[in-house]
PDB file of C-alpha atoms in Angstrom:
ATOM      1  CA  UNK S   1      13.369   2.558  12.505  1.00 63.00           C
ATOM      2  CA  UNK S   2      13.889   2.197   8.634  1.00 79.00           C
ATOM      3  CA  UNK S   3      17.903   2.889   8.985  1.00 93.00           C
ATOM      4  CA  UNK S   4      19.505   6.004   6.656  1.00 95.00           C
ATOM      5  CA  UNK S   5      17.413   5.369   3.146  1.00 96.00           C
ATOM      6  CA  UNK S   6      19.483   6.355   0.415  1.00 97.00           C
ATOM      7  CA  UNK S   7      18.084   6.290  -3.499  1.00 96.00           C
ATOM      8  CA  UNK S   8      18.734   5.506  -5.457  1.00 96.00           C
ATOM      9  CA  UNK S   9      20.787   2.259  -4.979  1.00 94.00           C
ATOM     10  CA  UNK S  10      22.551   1.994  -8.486  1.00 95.00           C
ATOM     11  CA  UNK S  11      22.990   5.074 -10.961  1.00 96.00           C
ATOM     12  CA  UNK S  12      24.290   4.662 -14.254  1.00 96.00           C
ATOM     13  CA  UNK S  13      24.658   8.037 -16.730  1.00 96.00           C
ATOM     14  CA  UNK S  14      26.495   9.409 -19.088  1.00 96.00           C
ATOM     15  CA  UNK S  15      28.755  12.281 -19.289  1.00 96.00           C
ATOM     16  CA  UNK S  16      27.248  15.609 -19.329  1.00 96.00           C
ATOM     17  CA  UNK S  17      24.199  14.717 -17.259  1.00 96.00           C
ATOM     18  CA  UNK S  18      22.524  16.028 -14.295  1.00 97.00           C
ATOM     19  CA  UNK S  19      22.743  13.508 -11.123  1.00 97.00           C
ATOM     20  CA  UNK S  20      20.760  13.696  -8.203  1.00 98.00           C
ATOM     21  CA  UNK S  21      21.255  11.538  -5.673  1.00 98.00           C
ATOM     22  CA  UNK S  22      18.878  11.135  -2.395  1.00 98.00           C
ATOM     23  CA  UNK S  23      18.746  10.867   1.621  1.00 98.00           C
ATOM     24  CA  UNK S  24      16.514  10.512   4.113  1.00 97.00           C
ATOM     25  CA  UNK S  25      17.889  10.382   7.630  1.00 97.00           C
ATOM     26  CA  UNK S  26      16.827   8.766  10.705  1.00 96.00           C
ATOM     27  CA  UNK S  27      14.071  10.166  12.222  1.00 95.00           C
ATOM     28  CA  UNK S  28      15.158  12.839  15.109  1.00 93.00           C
ATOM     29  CA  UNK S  29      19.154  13.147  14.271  1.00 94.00           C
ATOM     30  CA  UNK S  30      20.151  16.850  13.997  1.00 92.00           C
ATOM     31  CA  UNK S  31      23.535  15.586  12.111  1.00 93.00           C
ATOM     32  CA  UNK S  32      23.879  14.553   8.169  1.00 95.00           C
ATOM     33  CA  UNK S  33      27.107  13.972   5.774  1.00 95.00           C
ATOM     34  CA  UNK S  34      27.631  13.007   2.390  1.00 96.00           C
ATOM     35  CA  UNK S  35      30.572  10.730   1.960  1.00 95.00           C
ATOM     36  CA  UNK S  36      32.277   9.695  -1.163  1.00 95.00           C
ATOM     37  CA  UNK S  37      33.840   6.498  -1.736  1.00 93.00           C
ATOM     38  CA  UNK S  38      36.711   5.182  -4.204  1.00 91.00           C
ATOM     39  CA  UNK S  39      39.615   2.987  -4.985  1.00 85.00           C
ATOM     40  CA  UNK S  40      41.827   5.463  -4.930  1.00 85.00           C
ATOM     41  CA  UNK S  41      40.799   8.136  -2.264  1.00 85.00           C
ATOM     42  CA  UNK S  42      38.819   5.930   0.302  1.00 86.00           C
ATOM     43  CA  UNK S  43      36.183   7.377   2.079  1.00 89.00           C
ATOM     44  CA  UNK S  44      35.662  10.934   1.309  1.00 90.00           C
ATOM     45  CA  UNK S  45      33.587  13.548   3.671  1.00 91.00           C
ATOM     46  CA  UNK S  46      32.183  15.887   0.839  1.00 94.00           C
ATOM     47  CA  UNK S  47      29.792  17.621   3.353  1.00 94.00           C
ATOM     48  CA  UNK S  48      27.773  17.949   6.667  1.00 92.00           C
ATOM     49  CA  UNK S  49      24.887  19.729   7.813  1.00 94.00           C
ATOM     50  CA  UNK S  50      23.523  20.601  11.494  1.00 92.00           C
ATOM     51  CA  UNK S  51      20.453  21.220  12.113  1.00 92.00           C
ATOM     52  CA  UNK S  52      19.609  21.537   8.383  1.00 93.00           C
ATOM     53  CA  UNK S  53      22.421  24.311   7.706  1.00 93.00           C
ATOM     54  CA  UNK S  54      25.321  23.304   6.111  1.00 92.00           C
ATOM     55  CA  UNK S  55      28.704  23.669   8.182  1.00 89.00           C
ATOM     56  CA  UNK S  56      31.321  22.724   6.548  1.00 87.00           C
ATOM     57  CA  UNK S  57      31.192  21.954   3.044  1.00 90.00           C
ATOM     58  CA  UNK S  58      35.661  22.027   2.160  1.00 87.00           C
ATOM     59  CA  UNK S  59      35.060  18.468   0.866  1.00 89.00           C
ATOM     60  CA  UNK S  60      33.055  19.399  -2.110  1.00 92.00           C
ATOM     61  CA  UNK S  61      35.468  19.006  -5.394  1.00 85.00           C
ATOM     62  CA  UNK S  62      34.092  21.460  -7.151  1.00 83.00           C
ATOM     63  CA  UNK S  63      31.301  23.697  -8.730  1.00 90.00           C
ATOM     64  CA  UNK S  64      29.992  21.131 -10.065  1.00 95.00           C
ATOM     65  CA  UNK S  65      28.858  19.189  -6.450  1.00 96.00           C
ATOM     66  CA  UNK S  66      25.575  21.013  -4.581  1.00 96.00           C
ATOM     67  CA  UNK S  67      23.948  19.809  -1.734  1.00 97.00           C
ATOM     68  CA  UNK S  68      20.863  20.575   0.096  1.00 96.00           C
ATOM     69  CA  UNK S  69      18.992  19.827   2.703  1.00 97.00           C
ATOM     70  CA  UNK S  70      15.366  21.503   2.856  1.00 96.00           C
ATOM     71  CA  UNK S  71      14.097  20.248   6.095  1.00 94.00           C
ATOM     72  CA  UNK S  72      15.120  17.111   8.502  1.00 94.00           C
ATOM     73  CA  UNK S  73      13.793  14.303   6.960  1.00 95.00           C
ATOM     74  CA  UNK S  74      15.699  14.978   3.244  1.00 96.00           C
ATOM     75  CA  UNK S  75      18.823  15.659   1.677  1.00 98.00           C
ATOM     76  CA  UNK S  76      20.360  15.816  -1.693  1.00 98.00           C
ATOM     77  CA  UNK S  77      23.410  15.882  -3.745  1.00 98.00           C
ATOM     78  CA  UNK S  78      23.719  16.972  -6.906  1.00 97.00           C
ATOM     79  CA  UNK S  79      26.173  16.862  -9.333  1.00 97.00           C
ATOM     80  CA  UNK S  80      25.879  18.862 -12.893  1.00 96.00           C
ATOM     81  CA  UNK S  81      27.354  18.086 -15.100  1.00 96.00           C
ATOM     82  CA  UNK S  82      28.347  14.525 -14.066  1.00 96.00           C
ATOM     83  CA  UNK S  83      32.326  13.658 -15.202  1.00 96.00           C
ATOM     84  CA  UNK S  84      33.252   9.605 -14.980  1.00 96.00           C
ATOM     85  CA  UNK S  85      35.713  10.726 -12.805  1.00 95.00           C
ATOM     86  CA  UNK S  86      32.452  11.205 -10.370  1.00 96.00           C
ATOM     87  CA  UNK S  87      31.985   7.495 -10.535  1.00 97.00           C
ATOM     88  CA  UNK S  88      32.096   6.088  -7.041  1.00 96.00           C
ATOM     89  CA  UNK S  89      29.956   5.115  -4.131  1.00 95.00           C
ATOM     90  CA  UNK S  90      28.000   7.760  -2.398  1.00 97.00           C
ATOM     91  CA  UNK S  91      26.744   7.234   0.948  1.00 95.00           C
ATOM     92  CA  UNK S  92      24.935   9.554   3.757  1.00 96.00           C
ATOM     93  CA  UNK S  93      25.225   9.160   7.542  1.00 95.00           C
ATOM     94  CA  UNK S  94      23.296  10.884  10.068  1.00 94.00           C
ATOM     95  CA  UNK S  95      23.851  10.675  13.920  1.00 92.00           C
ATOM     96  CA  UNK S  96      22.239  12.145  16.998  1.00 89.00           C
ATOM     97  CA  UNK S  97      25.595  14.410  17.657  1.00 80.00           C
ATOM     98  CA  UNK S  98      29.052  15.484  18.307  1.00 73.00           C
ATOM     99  CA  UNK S  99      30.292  11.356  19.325  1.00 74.00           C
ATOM    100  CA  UNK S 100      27.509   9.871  18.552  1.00 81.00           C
ATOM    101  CA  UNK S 101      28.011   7.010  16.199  1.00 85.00           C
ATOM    102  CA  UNK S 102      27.223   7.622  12.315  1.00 89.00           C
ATOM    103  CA  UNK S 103      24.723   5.484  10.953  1.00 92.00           C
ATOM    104  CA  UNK S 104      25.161   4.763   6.883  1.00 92.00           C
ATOM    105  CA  UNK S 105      23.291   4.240   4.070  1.00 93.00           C
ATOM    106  CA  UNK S 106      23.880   1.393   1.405  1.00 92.00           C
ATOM    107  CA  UNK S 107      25.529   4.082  -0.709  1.00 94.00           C
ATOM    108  CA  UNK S 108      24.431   4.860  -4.254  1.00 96.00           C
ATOM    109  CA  UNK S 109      27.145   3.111  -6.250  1.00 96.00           C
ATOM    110  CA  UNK S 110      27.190   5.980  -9.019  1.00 97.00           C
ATOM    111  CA  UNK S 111      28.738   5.075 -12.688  1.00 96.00           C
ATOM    112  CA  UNK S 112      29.622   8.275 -15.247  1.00 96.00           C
ATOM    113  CA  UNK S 113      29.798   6.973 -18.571  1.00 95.00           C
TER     114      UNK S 113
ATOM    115  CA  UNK K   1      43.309  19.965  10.332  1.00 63.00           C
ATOM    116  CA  UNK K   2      42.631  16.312  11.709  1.00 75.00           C
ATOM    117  CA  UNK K   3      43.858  13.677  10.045  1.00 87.00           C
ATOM    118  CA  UNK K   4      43.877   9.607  10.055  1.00 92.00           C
ATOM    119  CA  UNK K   5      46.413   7.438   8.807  1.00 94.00           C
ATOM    120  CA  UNK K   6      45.956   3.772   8.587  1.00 95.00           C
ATOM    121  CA  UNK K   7      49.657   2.332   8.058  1.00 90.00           C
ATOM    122  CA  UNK K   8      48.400  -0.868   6.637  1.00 93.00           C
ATOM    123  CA  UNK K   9      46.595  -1.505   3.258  1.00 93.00           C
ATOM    124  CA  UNK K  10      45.672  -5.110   3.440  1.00 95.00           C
ATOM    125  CA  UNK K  11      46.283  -7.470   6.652  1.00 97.00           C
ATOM    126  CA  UNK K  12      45.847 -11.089   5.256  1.00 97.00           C
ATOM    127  CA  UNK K  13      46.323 -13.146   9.056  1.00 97.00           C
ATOM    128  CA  UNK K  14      44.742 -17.028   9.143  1.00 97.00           C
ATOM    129  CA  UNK K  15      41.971 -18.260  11.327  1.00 97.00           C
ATOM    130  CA  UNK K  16      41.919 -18.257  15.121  1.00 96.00           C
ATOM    131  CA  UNK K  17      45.581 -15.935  14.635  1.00 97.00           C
ATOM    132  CA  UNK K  18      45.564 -12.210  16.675  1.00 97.00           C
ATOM    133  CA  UNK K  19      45.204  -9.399  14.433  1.00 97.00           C
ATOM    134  CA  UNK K  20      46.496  -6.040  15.417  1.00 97.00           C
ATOM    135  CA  UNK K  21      45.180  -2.756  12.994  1.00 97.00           C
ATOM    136  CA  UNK K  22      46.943   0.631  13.376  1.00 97.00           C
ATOM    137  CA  UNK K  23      45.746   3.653  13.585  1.00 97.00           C
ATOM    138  CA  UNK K  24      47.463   7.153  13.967  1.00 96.00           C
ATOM    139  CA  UNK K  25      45.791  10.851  13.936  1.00 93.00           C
ATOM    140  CA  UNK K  26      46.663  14.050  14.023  1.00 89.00           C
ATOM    141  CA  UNK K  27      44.635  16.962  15.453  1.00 77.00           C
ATOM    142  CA  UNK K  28      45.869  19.876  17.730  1.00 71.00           C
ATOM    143  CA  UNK K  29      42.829  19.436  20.311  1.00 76.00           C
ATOM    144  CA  UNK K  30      40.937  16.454  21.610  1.00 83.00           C
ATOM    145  CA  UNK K  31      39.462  14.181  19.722  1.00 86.00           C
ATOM    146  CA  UNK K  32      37.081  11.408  20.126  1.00 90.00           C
ATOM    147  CA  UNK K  33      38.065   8.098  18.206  1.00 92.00           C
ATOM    148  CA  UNK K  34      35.877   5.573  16.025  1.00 94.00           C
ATOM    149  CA  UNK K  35      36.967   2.161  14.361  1.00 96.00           C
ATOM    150  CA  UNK K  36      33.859   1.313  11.574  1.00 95.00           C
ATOM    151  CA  UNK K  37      33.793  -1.816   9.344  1.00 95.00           C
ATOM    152  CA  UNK K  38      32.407  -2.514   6.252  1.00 93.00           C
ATOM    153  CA  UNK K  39      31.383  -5.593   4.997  1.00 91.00           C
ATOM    154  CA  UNK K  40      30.719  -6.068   1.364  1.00 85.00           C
ATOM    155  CA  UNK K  41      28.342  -3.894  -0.586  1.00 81.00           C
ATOM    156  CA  UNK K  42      27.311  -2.641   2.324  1.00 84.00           C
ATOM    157  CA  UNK K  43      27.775   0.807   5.202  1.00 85.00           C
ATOM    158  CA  UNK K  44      29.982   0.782   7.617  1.00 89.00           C
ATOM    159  CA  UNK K  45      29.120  -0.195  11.229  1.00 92.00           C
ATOM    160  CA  UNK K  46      30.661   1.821  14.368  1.00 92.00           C
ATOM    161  CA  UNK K  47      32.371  -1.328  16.150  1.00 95.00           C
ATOM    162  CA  UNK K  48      33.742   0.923  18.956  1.00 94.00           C
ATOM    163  CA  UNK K  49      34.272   4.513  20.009  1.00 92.00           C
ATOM    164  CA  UNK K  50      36.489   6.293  22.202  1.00 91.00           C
ATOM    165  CA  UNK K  51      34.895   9.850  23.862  1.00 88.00           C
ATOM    166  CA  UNK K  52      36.709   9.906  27.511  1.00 86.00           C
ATOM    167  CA  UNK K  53      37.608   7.586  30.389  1.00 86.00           C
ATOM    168  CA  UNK K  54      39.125   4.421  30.503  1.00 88.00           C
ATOM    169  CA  UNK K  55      42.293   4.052  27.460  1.00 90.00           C
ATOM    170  CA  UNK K  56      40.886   0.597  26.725  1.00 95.00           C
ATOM    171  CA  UNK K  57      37.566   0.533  24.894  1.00 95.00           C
ATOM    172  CA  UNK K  58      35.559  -2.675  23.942  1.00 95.00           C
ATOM    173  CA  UNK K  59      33.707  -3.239  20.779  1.00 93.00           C
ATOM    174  CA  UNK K  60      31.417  -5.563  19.213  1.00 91.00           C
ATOM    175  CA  UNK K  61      32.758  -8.953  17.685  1.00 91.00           C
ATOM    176  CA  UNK K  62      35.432  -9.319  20.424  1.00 95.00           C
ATOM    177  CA  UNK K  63      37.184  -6.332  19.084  1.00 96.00           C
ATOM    178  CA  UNK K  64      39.242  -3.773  21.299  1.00 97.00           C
ATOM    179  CA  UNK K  65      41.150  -0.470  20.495  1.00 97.00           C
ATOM    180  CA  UNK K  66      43.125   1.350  22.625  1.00 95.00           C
ATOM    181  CA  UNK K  67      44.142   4.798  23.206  1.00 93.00           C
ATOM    182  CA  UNK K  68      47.530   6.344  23.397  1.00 93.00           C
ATOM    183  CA  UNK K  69      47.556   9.947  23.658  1.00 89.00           C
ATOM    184  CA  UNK K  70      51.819  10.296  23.365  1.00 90.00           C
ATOM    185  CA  UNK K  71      51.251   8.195  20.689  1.00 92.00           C
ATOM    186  CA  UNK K  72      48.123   9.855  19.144  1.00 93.00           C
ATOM    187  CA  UNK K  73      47.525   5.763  18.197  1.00 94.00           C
ATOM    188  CA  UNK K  74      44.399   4.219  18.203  1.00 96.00           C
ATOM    189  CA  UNK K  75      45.364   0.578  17.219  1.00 97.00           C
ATOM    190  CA  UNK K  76      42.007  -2.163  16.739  1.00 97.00           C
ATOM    191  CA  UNK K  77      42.980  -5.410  18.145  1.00 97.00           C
ATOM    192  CA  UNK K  78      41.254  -9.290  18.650  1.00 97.00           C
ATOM    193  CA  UNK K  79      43.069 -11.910  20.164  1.00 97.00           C
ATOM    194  CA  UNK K  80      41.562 -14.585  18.080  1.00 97.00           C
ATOM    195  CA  UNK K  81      39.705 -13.819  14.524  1.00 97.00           C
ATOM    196  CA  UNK K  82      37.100 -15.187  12.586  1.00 96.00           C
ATOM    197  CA  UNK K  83      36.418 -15.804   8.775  1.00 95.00           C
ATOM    198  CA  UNK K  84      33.364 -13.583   9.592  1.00 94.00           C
ATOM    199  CA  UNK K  85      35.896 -11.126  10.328  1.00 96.00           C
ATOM    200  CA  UNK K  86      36.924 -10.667   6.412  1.00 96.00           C
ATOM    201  CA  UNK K  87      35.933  -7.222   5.891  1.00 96.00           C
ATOM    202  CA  UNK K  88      37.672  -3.263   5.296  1.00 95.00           C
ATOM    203  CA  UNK K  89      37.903  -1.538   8.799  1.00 97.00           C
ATOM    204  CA  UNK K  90      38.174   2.443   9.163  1.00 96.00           C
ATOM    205  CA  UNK K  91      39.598   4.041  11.823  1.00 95.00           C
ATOM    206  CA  UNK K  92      37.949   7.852  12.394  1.00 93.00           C
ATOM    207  CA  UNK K  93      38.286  11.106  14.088  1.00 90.00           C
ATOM    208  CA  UNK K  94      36.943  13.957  14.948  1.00 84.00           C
ATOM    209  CA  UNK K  95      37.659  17.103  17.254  1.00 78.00           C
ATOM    210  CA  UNK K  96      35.699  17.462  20.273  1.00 74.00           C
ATOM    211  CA  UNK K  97      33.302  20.017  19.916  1.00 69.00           C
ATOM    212  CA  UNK K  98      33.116  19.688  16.019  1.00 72.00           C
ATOM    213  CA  UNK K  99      30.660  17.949  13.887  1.00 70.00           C
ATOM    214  CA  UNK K 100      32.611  16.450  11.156  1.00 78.00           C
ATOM    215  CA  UNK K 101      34.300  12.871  11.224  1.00 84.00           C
ATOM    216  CA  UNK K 102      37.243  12.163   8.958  1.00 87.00           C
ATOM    217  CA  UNK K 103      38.252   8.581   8.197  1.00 90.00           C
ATOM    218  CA  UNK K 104      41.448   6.731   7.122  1.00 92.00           C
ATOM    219  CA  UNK K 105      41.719   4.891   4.088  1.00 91.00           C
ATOM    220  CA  UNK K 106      40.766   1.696   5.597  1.00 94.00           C
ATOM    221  CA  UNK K 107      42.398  -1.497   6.191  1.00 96.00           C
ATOM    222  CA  UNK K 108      41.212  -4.589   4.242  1.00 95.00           C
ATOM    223  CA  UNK K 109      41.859  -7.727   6.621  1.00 97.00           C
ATOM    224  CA  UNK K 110      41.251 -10.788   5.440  1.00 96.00           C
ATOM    225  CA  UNK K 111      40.932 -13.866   7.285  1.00 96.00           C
ATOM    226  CA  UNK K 112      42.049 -17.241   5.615  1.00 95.00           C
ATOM    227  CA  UNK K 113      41.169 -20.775   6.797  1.00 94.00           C
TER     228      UNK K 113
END
């Protein structure tokens, strides 16, 4: 198996702009979560779905963060309009369930100009 | 509300030396228990996990953590550590029978010659 594909690896906007960043899970987990990673506030859980539903999504900063996930093979986060503050390193993790190990991405190291 | 705390910021220990990385939590119900490290530029990797059973769990790399319930403590240990070892390590938790995992702020140990 590929791994958790995340695209894409690098992202560098500037303020105001739409940012879409991409996931594709491994093949047959039921489990996927965004994470976001900085500096200041380590490793972040923005949001996770189950099954393709989202169930909790209390990590997501604000109005400005959306995430999807249209079938089990695909996920995105959005963010519009992009702030520098935004700048950090995105990664999704899927797993096969509750205690199952997370497997990550490479992250999408995401830079707001 | 779970969460992780991860007393130390930066553990700087030389070669061969035993390294010892804490971990506390707080949740009101059980909990299963993940250590993850991430080397540079990269995901993190689940090292070891703690669902049920036995207190003492075994990783990869030589690594163990144990478990102390009165303690809610989840401390990472190695007897004897390797340059290799240089990397951040995150301790995790999350309530049996939910789907989210929340991580500490991850220690950075690095291992000098």
């Amino acid at each position: 198996d590929a791994g958790v594909i995340q695209s894409p690896r690098h992202e560098v906007t500037e303020m105001g702009q739409e940012v879409t960043l991409r996931c594709k899970p491994i093949s047959g987990h039921n489990s996927l979560f965004w994470y976001r990673q900085t500096m200041m506030r380590g490793l972040e859980l923005l949001i996770y779905f189950n099954n393709n539903v989202p169930i909790d999504d209390s990590g997501m900063p604000e109005d400005r963060f959306s995430a999807k996930m249209p079938n089990a093979s695909f996920s995105t986060l959005k963010i519009q309009p992009s702030e520098p503050r935004d700048s950090a390193v995105y990664f999704c993790a899927s797993s096969s369930g509750k205690g199952e190990k997370l497997f990550f991405g490479s992250g999408t190291q995401l830079s707001v100009l | 509300a779970q969460s992780v705390t991860q007393l130390d910021s930066q553990v700087p220990v030389f070669e061969e030396a035993p390294v010892e990385l804490r971990c506390n939590y707080s949740s009101s119900v059980s909990v299963y228990l993940f250590w993850y490290v991430q080397y540079p530029n990269q995901g993190l990797q689940l090292l070891l996990k703690y669902l049920s059973g036995s207190t003492l769990v075994k990783g990869i790399n030589g690594f163990e953590a144990e478990f102390n319930k009165s303690q809610t403590s989840f401390h990472l240990r190695k007897p004897s550590v390797h340059i290799s070892d240089t990397a951040e390590y995150f301790c995790a938790v999350n309530d049996v029978g939910q789907g989210n995992l929340i991580f500490g702020k991850g220690t950075k140990l690095s291992v000098k010659p």
